[in-house]
XYZ file of N, CA and C in Angstrom:
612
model
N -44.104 32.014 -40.585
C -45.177 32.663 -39.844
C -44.693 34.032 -39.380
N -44.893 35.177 -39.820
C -44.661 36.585 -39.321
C -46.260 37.064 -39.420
N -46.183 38.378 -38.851
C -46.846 39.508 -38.565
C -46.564 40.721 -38.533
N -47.189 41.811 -38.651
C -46.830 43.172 -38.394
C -45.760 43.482 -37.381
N -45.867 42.602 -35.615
C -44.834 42.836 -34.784
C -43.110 41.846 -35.029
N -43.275 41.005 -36.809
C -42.186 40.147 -36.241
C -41.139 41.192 -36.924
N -40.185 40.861 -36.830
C -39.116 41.718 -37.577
C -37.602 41.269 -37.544
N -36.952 41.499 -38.576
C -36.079 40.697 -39.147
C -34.855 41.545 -38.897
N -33.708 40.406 -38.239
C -32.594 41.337 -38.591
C -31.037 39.568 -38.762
N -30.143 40.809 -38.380
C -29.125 39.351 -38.781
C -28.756 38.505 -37.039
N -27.938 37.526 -37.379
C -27.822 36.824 -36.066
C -27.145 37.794 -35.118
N -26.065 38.742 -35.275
C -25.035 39.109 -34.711
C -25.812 40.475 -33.829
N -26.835 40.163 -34.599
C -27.666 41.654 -33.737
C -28.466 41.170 -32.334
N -28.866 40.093 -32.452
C -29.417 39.413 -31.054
C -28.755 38.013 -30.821
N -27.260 37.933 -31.101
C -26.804 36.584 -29.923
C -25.337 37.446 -30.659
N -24.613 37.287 -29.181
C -23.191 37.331 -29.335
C -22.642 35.750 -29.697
N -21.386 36.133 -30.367
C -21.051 34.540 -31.004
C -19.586 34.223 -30.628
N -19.416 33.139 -29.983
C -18.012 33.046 -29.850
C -17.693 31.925 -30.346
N -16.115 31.163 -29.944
C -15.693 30.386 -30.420
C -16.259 29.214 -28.881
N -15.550 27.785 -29.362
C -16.135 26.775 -28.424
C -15.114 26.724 -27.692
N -14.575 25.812 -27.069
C -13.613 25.853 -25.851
C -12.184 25.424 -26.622
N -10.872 26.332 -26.386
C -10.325 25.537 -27.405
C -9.215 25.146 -27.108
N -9.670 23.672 -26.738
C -8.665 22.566 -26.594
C -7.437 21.901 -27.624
N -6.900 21.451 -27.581
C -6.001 21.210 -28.347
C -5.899 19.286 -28.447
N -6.014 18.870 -28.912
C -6.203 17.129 -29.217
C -7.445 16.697 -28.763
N -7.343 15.988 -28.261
C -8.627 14.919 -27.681
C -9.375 15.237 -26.736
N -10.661 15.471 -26.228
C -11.123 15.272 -25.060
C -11.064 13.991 -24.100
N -10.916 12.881 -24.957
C -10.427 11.889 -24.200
C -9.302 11.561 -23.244
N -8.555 12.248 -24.063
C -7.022 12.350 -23.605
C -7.142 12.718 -21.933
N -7.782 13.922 -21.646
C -7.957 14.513 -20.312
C -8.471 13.534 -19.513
N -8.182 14.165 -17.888
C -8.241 13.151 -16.781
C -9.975 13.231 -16.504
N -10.302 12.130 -15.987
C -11.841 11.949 -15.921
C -12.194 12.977 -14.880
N -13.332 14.164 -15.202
C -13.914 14.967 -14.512
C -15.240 15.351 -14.515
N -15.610 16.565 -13.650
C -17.371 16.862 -13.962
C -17.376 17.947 -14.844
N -16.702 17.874 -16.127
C -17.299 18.961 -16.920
C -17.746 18.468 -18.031
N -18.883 18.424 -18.644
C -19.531 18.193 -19.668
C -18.551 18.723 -20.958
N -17.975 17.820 -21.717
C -17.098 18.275 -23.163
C -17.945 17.962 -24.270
N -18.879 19.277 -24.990
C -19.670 18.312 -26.427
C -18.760 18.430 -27.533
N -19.328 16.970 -28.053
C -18.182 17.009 -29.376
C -19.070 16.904 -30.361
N -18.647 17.001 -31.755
C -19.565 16.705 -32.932
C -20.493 15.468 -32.971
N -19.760 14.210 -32.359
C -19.925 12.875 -32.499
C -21.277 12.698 -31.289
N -21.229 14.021 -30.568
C -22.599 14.027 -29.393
C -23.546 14.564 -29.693
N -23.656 14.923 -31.188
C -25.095 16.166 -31.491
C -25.430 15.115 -32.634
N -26.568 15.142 -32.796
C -27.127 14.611 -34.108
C -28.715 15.876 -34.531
N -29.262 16.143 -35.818
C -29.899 16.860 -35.809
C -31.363 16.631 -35.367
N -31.757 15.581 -35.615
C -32.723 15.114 -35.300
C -33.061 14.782 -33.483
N -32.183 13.718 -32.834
C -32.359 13.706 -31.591
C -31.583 15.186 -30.769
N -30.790 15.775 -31.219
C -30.051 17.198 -30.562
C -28.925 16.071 -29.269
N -28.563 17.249 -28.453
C -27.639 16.802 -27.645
C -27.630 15.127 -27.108
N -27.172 14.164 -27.400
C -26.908 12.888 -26.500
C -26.078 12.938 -25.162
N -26.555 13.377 -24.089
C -26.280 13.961 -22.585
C -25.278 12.538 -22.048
N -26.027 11.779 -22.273
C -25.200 10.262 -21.676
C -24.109 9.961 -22.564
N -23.810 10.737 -24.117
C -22.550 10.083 -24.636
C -21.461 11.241 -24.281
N -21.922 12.269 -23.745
C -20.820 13.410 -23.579
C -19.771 13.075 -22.542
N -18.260 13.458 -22.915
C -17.559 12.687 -21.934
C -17.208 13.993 -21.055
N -16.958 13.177 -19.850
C -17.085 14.017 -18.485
C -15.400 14.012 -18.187
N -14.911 15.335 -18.470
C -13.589 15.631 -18.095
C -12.567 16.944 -16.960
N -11.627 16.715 -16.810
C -11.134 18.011 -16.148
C -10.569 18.798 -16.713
N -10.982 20.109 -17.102
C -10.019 20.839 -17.674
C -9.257 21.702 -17.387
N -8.265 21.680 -18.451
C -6.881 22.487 -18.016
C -6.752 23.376 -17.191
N -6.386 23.117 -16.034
C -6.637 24.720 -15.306
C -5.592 26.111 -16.140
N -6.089 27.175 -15.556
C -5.549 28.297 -15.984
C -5.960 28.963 -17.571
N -6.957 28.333 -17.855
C -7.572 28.414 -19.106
C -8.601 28.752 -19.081
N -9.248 30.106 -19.213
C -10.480 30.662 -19.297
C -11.350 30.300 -20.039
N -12.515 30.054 -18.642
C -13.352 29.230 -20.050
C -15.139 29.968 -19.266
N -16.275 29.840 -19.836
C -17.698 30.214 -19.466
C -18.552 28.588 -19.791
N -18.932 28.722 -18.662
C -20.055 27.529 -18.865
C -21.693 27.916 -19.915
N -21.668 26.795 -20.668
C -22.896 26.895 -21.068
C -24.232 27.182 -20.583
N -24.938 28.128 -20.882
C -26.217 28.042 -20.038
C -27.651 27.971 -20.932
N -28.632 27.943 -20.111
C -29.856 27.616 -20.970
C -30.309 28.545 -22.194
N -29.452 29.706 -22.077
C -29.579 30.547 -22.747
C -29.014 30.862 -24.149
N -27.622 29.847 -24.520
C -27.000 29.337 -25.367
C -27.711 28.262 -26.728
N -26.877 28.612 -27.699
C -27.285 27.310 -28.666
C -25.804 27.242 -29.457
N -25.645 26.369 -29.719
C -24.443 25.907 -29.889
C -24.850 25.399 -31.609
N -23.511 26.023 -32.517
C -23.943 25.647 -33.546
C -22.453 24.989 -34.318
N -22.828 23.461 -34.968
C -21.511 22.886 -35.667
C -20.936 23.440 -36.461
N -19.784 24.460 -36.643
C -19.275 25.201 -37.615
C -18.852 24.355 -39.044
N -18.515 23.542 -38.467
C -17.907 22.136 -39.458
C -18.395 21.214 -39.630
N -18.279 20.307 -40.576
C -19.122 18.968 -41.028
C -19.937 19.228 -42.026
N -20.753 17.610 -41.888
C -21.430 17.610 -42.999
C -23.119 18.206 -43.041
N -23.430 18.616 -41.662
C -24.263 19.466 -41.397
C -23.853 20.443 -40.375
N -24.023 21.281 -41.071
C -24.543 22.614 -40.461
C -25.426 22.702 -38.975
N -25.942 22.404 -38.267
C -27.014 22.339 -37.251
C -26.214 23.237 -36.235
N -27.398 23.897 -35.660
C -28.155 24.481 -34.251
C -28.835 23.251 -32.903
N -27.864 23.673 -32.256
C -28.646 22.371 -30.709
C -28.859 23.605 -29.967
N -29.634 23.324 -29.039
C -30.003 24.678 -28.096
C -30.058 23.493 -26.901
N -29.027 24.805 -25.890
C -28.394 23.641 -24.516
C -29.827 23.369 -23.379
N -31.078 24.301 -24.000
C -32.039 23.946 -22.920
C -31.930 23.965 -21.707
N -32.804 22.899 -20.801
C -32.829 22.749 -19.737
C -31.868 22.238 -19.130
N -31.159 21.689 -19.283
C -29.506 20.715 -18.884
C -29.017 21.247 -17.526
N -28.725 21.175 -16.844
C -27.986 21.463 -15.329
C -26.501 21.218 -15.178
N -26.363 20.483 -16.937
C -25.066 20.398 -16.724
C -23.511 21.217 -16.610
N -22.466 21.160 -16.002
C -21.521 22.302 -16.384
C -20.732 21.616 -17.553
N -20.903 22.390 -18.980
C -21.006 22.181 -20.140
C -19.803 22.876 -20.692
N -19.019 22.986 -21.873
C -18.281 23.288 -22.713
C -18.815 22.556 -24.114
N -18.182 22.986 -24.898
C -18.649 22.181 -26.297
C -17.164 23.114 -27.087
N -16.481 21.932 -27.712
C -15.172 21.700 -28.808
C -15.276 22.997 -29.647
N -14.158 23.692 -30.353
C -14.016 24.290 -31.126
C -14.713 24.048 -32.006
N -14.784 23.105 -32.709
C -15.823 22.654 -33.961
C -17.284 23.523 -33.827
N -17.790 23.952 -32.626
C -19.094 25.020 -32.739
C -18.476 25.784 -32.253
N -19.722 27.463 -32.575
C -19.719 28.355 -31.818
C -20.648 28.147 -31.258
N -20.351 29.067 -30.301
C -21.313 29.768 -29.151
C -22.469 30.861 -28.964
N -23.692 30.846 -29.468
C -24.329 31.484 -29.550
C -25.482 32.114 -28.620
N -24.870 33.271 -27.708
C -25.855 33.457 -26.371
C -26.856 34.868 -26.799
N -27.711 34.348 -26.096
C -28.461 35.163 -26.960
C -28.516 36.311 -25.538
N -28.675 37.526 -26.358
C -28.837 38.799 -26.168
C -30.276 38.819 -24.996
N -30.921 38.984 -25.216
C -32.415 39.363 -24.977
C -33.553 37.817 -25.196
N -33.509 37.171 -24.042
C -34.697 35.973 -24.204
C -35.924 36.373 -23.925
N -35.849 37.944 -23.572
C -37.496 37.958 -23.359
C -38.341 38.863 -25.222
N -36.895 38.520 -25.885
C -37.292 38.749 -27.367
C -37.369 37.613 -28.087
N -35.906 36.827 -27.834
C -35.734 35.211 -28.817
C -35.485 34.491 -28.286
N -36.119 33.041 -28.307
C -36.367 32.395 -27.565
C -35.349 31.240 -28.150
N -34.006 31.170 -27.049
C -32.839 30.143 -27.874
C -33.494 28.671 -28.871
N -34.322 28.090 -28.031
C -35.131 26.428 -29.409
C -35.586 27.366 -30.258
N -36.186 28.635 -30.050
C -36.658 28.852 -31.629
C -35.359 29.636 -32.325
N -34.751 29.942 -31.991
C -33.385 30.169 -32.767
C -32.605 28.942 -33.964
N -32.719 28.056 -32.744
C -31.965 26.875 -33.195
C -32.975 25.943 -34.466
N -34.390 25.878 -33.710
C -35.334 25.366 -35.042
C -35.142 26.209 -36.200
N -34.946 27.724 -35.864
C -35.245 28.183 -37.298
C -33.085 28.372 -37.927
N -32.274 27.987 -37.365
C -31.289 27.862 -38.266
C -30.868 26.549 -38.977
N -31.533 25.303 -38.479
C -31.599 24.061 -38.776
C -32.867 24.152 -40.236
N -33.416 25.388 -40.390
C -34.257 25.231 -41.362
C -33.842 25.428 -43.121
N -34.637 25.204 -43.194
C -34.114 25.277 -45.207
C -33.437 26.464 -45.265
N -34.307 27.768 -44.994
C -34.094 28.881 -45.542
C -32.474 29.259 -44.932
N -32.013 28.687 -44.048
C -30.808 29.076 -43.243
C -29.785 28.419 -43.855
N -30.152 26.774 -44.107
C -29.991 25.618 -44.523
C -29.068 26.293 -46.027
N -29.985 27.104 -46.325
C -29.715 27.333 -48.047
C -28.951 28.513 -48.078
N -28.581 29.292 -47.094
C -27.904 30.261 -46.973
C -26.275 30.073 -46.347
N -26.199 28.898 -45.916
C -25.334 28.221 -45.565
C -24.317 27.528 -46.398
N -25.024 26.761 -47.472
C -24.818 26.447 -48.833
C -23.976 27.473 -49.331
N -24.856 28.358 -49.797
C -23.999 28.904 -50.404
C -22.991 29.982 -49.807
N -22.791 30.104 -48.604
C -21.345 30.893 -47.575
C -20.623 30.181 -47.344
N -20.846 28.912 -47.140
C -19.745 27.924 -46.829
C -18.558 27.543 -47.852
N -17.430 27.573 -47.290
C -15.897 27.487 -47.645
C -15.806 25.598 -47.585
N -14.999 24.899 -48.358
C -14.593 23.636 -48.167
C -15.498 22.359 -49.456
N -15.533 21.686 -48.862
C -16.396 20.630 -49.564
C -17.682 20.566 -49.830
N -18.222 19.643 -50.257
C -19.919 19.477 -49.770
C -19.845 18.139 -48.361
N -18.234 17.644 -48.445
C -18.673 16.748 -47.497
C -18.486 17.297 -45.960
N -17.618 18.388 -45.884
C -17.262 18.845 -44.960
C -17.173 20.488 -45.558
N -18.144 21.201 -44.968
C -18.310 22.626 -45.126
C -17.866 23.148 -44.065
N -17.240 24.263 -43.803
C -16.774 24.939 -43.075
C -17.861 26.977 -43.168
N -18.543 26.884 -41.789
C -19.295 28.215 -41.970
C -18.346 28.911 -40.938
N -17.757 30.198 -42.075
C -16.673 30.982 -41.255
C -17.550 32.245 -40.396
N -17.114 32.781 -39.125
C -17.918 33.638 -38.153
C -18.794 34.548 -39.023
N -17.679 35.606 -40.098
C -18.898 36.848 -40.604
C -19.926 36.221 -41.561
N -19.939 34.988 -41.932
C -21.283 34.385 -42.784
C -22.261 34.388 -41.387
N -22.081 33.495 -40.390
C -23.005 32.815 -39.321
C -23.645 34.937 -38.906
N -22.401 35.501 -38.466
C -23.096 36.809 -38.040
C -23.811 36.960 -39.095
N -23.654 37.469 -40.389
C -24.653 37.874 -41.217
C -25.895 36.849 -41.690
N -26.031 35.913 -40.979
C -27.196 35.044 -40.985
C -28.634 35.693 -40.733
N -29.303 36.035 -41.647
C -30.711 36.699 -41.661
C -31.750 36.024 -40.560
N -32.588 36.745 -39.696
C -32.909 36.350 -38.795
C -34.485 36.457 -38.631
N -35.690 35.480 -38.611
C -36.836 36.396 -38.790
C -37.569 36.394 -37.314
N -37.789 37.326 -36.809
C -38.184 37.107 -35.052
C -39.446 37.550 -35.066
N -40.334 36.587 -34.919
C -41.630 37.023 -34.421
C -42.562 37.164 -32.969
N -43.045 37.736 -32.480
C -43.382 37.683 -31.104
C -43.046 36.691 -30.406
N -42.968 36.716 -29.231
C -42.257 35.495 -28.348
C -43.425 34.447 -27.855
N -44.685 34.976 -27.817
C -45.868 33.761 -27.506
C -45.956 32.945 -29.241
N -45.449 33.286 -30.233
C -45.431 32.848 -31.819
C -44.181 31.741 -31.803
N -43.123 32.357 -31.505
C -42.022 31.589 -30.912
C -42.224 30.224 -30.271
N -42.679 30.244 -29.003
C -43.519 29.285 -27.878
C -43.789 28.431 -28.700
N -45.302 28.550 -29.485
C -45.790 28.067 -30.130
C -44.967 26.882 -31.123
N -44.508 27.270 -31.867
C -43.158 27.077 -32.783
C -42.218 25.841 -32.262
N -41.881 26.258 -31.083
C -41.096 25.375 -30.726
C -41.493 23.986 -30.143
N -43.000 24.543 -29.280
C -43.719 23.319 -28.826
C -44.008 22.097 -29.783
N -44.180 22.722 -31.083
C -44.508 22.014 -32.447
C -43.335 21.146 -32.407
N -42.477 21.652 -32.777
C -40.598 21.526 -32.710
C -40.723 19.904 -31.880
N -40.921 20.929 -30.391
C -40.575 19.440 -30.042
C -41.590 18.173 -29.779
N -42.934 18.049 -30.169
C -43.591 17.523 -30.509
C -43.830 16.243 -31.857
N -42.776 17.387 -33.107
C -42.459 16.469 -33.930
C -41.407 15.300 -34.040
N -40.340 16.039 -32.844
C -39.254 15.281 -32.388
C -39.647 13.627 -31.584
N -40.898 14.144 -30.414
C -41.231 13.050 -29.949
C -41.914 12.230 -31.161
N -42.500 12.388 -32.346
C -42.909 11.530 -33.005
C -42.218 10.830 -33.929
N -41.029 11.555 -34.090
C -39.994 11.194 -34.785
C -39.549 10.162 -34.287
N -38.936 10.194 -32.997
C -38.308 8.999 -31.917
C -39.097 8.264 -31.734
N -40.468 8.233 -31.441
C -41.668 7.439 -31.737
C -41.545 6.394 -32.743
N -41.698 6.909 -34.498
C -41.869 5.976 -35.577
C -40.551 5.542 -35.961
N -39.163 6.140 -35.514
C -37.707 5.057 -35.077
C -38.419 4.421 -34.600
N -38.612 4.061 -33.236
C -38.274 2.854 -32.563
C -39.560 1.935 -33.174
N -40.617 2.347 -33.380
C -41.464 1.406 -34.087
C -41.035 0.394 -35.095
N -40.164 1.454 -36.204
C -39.360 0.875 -37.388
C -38.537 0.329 -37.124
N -37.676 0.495 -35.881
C -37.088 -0.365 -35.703
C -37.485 -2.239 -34.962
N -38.568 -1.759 -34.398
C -38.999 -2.795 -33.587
C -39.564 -3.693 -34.711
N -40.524 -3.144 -35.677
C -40.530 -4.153 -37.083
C -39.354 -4.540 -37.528
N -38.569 -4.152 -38.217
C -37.772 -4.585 -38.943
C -37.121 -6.011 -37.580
N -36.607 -5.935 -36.317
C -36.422 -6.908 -35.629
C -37.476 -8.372 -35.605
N -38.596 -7.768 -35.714
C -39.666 -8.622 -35.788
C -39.063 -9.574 -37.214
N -39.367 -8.741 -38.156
C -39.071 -9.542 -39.459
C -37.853 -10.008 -39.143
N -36.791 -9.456 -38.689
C -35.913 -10.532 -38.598
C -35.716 -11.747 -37.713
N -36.160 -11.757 -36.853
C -36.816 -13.345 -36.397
C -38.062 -13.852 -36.923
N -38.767 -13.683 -37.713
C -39.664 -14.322 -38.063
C -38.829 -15.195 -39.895
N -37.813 -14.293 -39.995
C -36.632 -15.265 -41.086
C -35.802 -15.829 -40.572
N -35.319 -15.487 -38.825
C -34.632 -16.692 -38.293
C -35.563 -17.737 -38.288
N -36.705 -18.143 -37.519
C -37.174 -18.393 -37.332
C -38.043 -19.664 -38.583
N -38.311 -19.136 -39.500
C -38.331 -19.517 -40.826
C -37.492 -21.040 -41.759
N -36.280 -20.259 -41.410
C -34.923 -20.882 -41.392
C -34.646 -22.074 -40.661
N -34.893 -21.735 -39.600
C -34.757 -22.742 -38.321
C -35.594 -24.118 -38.843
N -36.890 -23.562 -38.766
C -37.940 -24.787 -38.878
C -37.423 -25.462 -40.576
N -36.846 -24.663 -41.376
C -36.861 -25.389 -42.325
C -35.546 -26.609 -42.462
N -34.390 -26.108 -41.866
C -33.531 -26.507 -41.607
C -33.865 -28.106 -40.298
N -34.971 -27.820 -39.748
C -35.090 -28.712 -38.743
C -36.104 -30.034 -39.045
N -36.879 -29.057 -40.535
C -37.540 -30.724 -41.488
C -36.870 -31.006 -42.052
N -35.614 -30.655 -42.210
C -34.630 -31.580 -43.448
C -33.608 -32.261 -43.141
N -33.438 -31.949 -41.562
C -31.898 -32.867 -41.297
C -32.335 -33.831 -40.640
């Protein structure tokens, strides 16, 4: 969806990009604290951040670090996807693992961080990714000057809005027809315990 006012440029021109916090072994390892640590194993693309699996630690003092803010989107440099989470509304005091960068955006009263993140989770980014990425297909590695030179298409910010409301609209329906599918498939499976039972209970 563009228009005459949208206009295109690369990522590095509207979000500065850094590296994630960079720890050295485990987040587990550290003593239990209030700082939000995201790891790969806490983002999925579909549901985005899992807030309740992020582990809450202290970190190293003397180690400069910036908290995440709503203004951020955090993207998996590594793995087997590529994805954009955008830290949203969260209140939490946040870090997220070397494995992403850090992507704060410049100007929100131009780009609006969920529509950042919807549109790098998309094909066209998706496919540009593909082919910059260093490593495997099972584990791709997107090195900084690919992600900066990531083509960017920005269209008015009430277009944006729009966009994202969709975004997360499809998300709630998504989590919606999970748990449905899941709630069938449970069904069917007691109705074959169940099955079982009675048959087992005319024959002995």
């Amino acid at each position: 969806m563009t228009d005459a006012a949208s206009f295109s440029v690369t990522l590095k021109e509207v979000a500065a990009i850094s590296a994630g916090y960079p720890l050295r072994g485990s987040a587990e390892a550290l003593d239990e604290g209030d700082a939000a640590f995201i790891q790969l194993k806490n983002v999925d693309p579909e549901t985005g951040i899992d807030w309740p699996s992020v582990a809450r630690v202290e970190l190293p003092s003397g180690r400069k670090h910036r908290w995440l803010t709503s203004s951020d989107v955090i993207f998996a440099s590594r793995g087997v996807k590529n994805f954009a989470y955008p830290i949203a509304d969260s209140d939490e005091r946040a870090v997220c693992s070397p494995h992403f960068y850090v992507l704060s955006i410049k100007d929100t009263h131009k780009l609006h961080p969920e529509f950042l993140a919807w549109q790098i989770n998309q094909t066209p980014a998706q496919n540009y990714f593909r082919v910059t990425a260093v490593g495997t297909q099972a584990i791709m590695t997107i090195r900084r000057p690919a992600l900066e030179a990531l083509p960017i298409v920005v269209p008015p910010l009430r277009e944006q809005e729009l966009i994202v409301e969709f975004w997360r609209a499809s998300q709630k329906e998504r989590a919606a027809l999970n748990r449905l599918i899941q709630l069938s498939t449970q069904q069917s499976e007691a109705i074959a315990i169940g099955l079982f039972k009675q048959f087992k209970g005319a024959h002995s």
